[in-house]
C-alpha positions as a LaTeX table, in Angstrom:
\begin{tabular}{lrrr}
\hline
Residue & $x$ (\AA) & $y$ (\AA) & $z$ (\AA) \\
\hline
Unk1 & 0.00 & 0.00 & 0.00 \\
Unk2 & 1.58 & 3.58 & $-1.18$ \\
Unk3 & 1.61 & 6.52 & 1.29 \\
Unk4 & $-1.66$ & 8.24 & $-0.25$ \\
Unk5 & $-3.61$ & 5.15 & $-0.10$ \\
Unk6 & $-2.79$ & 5.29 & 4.08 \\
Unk7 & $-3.92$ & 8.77 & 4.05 \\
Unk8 & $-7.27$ & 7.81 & 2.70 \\
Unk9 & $-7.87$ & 5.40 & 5.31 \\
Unk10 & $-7.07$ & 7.89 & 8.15 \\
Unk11 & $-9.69$ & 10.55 & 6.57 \\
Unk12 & $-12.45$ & 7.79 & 6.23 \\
Unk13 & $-11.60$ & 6.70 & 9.64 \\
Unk14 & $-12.07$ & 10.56 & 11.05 \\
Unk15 & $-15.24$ & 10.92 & 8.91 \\
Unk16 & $-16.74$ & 7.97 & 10.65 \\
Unk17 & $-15.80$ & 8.94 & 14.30 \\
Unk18 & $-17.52$ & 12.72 & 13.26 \\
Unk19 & $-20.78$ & 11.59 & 12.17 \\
Unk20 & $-20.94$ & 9.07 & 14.88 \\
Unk21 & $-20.93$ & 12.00 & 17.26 \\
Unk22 & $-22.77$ & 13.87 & 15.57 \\
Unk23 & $-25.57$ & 10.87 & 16.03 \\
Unk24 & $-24.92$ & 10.94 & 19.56 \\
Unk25 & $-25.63$ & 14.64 & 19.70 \\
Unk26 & $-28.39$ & 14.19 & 18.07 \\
Unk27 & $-29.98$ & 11.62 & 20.06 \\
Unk28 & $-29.22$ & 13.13 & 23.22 \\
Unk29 & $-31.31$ & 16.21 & 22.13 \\
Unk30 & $-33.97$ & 13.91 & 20.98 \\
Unk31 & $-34.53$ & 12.02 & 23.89 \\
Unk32 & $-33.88$ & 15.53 & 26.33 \\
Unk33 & $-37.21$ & 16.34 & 23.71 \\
Unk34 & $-38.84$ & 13.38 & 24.62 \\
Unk35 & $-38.34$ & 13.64 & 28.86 \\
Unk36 & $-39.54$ & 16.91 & 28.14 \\
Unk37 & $-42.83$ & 16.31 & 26.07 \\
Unk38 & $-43.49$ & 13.19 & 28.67 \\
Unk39 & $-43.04$ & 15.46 & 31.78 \\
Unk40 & $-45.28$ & 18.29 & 30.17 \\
Unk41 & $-47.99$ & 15.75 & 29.30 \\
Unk42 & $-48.01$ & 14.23 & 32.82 \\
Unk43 & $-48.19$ & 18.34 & 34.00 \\
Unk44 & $-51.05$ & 18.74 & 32.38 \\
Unk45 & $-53.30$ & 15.94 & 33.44 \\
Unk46 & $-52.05$ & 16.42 & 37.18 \\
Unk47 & $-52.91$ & 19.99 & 36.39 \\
Unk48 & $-56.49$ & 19.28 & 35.21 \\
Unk49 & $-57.16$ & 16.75 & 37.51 \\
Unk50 & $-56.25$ & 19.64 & 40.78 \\
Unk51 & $-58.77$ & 21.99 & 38.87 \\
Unk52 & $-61.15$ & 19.64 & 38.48 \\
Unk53 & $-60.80$ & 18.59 & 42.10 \\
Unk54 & $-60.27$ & 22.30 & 43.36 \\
Unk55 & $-64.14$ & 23.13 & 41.11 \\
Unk56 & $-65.77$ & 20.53 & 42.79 \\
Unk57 & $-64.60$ & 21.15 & 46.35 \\
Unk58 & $-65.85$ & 25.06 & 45.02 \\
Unk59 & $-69.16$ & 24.24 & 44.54 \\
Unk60 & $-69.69$ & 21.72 & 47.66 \\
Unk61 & $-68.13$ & 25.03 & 49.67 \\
Unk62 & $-70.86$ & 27.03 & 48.01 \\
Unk63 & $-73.23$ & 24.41 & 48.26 \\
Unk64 & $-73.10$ & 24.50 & 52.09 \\
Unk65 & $-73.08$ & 28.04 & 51.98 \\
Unk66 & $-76.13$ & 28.58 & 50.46 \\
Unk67 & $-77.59$ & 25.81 & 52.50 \\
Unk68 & $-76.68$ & 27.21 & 56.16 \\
Unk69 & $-78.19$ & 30.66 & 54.61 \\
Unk70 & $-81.55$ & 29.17 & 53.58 \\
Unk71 & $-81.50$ & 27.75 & 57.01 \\
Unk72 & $-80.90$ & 31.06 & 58.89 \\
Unk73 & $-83.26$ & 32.69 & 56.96 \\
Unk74 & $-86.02$ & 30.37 & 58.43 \\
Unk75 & $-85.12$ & 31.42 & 61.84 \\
Unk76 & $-85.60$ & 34.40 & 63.58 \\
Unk77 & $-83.11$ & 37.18 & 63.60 \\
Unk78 & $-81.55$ & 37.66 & 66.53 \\
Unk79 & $-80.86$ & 41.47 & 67.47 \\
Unk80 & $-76.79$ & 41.38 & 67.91 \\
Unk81 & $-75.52$ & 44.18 & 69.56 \\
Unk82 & $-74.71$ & 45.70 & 66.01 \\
Unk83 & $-78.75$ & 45.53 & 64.77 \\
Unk84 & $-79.67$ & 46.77 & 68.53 \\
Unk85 & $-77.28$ & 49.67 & 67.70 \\
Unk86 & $-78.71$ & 50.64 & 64.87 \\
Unk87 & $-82.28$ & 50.24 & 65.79 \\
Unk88 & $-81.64$ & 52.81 & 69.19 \\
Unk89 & $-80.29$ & 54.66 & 66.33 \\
Unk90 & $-82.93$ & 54.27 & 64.45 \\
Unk91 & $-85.90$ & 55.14 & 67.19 \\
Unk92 & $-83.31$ & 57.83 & 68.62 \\
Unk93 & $-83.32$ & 59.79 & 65.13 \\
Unk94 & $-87.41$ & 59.30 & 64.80 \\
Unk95 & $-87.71$ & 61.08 & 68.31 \\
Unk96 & $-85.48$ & 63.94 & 67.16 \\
Unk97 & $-88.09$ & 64.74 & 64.58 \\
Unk98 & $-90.38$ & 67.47 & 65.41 \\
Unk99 & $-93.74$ & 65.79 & 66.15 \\
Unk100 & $-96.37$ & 66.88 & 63.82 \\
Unk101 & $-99.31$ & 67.71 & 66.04 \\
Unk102 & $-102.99$ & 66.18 & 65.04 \\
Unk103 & $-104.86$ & 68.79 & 63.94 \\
Unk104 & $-108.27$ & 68.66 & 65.68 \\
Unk105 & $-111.61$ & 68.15 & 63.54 \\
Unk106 & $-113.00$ & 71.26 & 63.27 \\
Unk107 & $-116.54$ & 71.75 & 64.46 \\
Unk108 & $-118.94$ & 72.33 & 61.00 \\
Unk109 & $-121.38$ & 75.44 & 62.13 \\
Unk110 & $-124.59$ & 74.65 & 62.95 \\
Unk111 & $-127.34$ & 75.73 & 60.05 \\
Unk112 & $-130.37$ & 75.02 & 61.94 \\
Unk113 & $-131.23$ & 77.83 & 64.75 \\
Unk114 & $-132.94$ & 76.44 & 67.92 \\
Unk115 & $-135.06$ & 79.27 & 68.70 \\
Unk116 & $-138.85$ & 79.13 & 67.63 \\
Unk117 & $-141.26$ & 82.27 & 66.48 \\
Unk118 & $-142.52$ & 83.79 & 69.35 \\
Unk119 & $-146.09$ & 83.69 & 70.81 \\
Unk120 & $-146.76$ & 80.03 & 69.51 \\
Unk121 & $-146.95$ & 80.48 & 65.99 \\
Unk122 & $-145.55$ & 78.66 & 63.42 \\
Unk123 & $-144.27$ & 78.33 & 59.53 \\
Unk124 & $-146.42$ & 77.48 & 57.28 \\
Unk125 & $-144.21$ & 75.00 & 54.77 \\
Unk126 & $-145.94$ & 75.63 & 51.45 \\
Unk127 & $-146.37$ & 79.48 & 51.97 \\
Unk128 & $-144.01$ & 82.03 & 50.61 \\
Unk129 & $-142.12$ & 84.17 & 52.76 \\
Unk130 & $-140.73$ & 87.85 & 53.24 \\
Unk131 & $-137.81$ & 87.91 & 55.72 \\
Unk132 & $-135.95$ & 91.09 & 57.19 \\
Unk133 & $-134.12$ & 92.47 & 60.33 \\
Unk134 & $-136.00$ & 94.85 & 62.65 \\
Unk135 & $-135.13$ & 95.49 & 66.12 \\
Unk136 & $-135.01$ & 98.08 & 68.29 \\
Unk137 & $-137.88$ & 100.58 & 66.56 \\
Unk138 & $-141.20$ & 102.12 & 67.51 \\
Unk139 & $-144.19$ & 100.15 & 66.96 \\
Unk140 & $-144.51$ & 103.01 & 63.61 \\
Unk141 & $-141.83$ & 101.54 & 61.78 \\
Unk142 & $-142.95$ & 98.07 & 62.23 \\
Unk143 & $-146.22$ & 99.31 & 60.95 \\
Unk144 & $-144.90$ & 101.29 & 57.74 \\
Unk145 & $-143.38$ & 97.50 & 56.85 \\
Unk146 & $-146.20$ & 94.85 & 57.80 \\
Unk147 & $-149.26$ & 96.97 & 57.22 \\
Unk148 & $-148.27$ & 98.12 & 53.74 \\
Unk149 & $-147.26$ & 94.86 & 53.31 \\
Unk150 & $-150.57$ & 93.01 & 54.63 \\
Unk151 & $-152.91$ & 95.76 & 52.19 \\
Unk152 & $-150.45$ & 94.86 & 48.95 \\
Unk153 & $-152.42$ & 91.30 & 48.80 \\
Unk154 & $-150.04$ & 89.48 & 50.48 \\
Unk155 & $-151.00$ & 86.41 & 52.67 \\
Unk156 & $-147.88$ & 84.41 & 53.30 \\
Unk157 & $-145.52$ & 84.25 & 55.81 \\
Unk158 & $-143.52$ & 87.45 & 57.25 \\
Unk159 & $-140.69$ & 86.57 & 59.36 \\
Unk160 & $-138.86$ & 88.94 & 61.18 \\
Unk161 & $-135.49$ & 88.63 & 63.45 \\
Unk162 & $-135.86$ & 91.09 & 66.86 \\
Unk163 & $-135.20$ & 91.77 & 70.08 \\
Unk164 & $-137.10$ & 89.35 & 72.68 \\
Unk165 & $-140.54$ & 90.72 & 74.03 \\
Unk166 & $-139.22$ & 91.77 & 76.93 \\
Unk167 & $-136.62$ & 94.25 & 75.13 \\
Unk168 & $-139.52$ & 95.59 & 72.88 \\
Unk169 & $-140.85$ & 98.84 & 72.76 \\
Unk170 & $-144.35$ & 99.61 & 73.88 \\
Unk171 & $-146.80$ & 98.04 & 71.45 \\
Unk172 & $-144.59$ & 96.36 & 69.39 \\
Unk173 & $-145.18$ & 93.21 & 70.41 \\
Unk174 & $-148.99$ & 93.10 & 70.53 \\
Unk175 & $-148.50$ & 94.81 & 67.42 \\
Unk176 & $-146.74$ & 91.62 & 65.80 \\
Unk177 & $-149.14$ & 89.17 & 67.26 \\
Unk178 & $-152.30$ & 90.63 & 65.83 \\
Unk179 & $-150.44$ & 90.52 & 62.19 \\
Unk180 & $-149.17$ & 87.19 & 62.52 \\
Unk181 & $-145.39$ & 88.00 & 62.11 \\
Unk182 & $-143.17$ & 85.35 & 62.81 \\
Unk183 & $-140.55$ & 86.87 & 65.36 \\
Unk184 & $-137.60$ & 84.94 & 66.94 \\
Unk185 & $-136.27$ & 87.41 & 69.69 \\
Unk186 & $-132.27$ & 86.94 & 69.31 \\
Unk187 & $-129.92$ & 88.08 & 71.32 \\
Unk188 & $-126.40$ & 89.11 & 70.30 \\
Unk189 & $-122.97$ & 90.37 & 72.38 \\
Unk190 & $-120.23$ & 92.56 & 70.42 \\
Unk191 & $-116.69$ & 93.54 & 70.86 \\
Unk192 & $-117.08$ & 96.92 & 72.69 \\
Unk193 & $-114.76$ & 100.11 & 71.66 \\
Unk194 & $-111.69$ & 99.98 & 73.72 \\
Unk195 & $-111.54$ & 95.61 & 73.78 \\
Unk196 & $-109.26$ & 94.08 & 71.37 \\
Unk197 & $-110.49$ & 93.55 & 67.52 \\
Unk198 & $-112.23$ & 96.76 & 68.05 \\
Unk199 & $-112.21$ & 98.91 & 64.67 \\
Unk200 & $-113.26$ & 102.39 & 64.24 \\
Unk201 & $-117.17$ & 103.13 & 64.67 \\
Unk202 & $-119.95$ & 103.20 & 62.82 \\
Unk203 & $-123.69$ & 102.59 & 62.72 \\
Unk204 & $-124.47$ & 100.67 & 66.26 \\
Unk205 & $-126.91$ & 97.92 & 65.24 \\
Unk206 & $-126.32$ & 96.52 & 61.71 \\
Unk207 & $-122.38$ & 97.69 & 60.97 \\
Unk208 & $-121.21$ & 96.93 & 64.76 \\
Unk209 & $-117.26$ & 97.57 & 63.70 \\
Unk210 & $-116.10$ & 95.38 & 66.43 \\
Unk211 & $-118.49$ & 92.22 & 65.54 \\
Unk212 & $-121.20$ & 90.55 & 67.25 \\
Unk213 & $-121.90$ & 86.75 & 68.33 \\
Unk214 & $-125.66$ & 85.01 & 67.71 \\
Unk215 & $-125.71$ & 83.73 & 71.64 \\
Unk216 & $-128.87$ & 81.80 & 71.73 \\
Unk217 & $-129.23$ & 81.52 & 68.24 \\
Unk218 & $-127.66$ & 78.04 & 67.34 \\
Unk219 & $-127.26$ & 74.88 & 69.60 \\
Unk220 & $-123.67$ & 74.54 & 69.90 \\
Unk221 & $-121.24$ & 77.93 & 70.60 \\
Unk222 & $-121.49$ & 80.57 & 68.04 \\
Unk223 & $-117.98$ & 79.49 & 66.23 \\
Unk224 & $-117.76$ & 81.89 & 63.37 \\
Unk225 & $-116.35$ & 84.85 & 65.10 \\
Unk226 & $-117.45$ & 88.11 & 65.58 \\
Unk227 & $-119.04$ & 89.45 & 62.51 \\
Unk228 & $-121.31$ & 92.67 & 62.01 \\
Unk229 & $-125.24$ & 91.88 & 62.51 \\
Unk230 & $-125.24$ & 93.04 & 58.51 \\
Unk231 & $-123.66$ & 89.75 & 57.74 \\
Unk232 & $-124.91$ & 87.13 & 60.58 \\
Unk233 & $-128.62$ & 88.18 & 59.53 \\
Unk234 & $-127.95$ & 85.99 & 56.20 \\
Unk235 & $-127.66$ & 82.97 & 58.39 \\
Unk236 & $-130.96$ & 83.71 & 59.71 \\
Unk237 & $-132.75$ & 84.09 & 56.95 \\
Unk238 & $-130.49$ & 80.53 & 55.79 \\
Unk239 & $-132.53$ & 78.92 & 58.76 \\
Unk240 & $-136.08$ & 80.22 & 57.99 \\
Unk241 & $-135.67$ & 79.26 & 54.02 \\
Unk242 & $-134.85$ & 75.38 & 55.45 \\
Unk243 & $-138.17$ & 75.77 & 56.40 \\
Unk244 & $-140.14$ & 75.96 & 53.23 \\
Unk245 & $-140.72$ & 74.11 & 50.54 \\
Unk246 & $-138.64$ & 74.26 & 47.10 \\
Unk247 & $-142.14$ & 75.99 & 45.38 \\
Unk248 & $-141.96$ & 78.33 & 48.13 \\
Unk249 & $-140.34$ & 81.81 & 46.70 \\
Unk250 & $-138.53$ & 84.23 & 49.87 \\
Unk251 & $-137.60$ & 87.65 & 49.37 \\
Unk252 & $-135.49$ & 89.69 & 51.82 \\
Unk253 & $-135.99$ & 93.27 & 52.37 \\
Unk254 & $-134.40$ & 95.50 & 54.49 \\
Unk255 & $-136.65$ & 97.01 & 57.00 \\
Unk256 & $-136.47$ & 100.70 & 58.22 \\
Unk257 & $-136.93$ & 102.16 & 54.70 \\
Unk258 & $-138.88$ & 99.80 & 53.29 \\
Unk259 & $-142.90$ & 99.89 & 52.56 \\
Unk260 & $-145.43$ & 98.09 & 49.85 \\
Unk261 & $-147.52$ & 99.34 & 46.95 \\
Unk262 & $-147.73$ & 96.21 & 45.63 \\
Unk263 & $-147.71$ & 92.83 & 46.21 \\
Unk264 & $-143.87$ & 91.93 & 45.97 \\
Unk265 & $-144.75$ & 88.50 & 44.83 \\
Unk266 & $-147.58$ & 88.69 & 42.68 \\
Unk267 & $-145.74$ & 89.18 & 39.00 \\
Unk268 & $-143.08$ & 86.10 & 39.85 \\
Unk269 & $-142.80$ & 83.49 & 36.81 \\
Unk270 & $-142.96$ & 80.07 & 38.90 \\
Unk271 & $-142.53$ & 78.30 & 35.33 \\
Unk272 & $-139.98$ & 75.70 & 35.84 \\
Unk273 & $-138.09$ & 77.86 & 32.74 \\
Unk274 & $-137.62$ & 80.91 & 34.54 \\
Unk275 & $-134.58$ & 81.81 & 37.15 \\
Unk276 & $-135.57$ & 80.58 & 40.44 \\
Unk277 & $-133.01$ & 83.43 & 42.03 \\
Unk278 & $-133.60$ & 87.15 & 41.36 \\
Unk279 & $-131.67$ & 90.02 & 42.82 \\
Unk280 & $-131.58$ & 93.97 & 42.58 \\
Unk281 & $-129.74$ & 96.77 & 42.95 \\
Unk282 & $-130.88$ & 100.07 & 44.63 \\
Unk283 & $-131.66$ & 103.10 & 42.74 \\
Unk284 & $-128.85$ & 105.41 & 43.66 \\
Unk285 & $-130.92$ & 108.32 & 42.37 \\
Unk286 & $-133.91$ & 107.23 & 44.46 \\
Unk287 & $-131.79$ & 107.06 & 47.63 \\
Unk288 & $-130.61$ & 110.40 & 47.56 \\
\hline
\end{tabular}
């Protein structure tokens, strides 16, 4: 064998040893790959199997949970010192609130007087009726009213509010009797000048600037106040008109200036058509 043929051999002989560590590189990777996949697979199904395990020991937790609160909820709450806290708070914060006081039922005013007409007379239901105020005159000014009144025609009822018998002037009441009128003797008390709610002055009987209370003419306590006669004669002639029937037709005059050429109720319509309330208005130019 020549020297080049020796050389040959040597390089084959290196090529061999290179690749054979180059396989044993290679299959040192490959199975370092392999440990690895293994010990990632076996990871995971420890892994799954502790969540699966750590879920379910979840719900049973929540499970018992839910159970011991179904159960408290079907017993009664017990005040801890906490809840009894914050009740006293509670009731403590209500009784700092102003109390709203109860306002009492006020007392509706009577409508209805209680006195009756004088003398034993009485209303007549289906009659008409002519109401005023007169009190305190002569027995000629109750005259120049009822007697004009009694010649117009007129046969109904006259009702007049004034002073009791006793308080009458001399006549007066025999007057009254002989014509029928029906009189309810009221009796009246007033704010006098110089007590409180006492305004100005003016005309004594009917304008009475400090007010007046009707003091036997309802049941119950006068409660409206003091008012001038002018206005508390309205609820008298309220009560006589509860008296009559709803054919009956009232007027209401007033009664100082007031006297009859006519019969006041002799040209009213009583169709069912026609206004069943009429008012006037004085002649200015008369009254002067």
């Amino acid at each position: 064998m020549g020297k080049h043929g020796k050389d040959d051999d040597a390089k084959s002989a290196h090529r061999s040893q290179r690749h054979a560590w180059i396989l044993y590189l290679a299959l040192f990777v490959l199975a370092i790959v392999v440990v690895q996949l293994v010990s990632i697979r076996a990871t995971g199904i420890a892994t799954t199997k502790t969540n699966q395990v750590s879920t379910q020991e979840d719900w049973n937790v929540i499970a018992k949970e839910l159970a011991a609160e179904k159960e408290a909820a079907r017993k009664p709450i017990k005040n801890t010192a906490s809840e009894k806290s914050f009740s006293e708070t509670v009731v403590s914060s209500q009784k700092d609130k102003p109390v709203e006081k109860k306002k009492k039922a006020v007392a509706q005013p009577d409508k209805e007087t209680v006195l009756v007409p004088m003398w034993g007379l009485s209303h007549e239901p289906k009659n008409d009726v002519i109401m005023s105020l007169g009190f305190g005159y002569q027995r000629r000014e109750f005259a120049r009213f009822i007697s004009t009144l009694r010649r117009s025609g007129y046969n109904g009822d006259i009702v007049l509010a004034t002073e009791p018998e006793e308080r009458m002037k001399k006549g007066v009441a025999e007057y009254l009797k002989n014509q029928n009128v029906l009189a309810y003797g009221f009796t009246y008390e007033c704010i006098k000048k110089g007590q409180k709610n006492y305004v100005g002055s003016g005309r004594k009987l009917l304008v009475t600037p400090g007010g007046c209370w009707l003091t036997n003419w309802y049941a119950h306590a006068d409660t409206r106040g003091p008012r001038p006669l002018a206005l508390a004669r309205y609820e008298m002639y309220r009560s006589w008109l509860l008296k009559y029937s709803s054919k009956s037709w009232g007027i209401i005059f007033d009664f100082r200036d007031t006297f009859f050429q006519a019969n006041p109720l002799a040209r009213v319509d009583r169709s069912k058509s026609q206004p069943n309330l009429i008012l006037f208005a004085e002649n200015r130019l008369v009254k002067r």
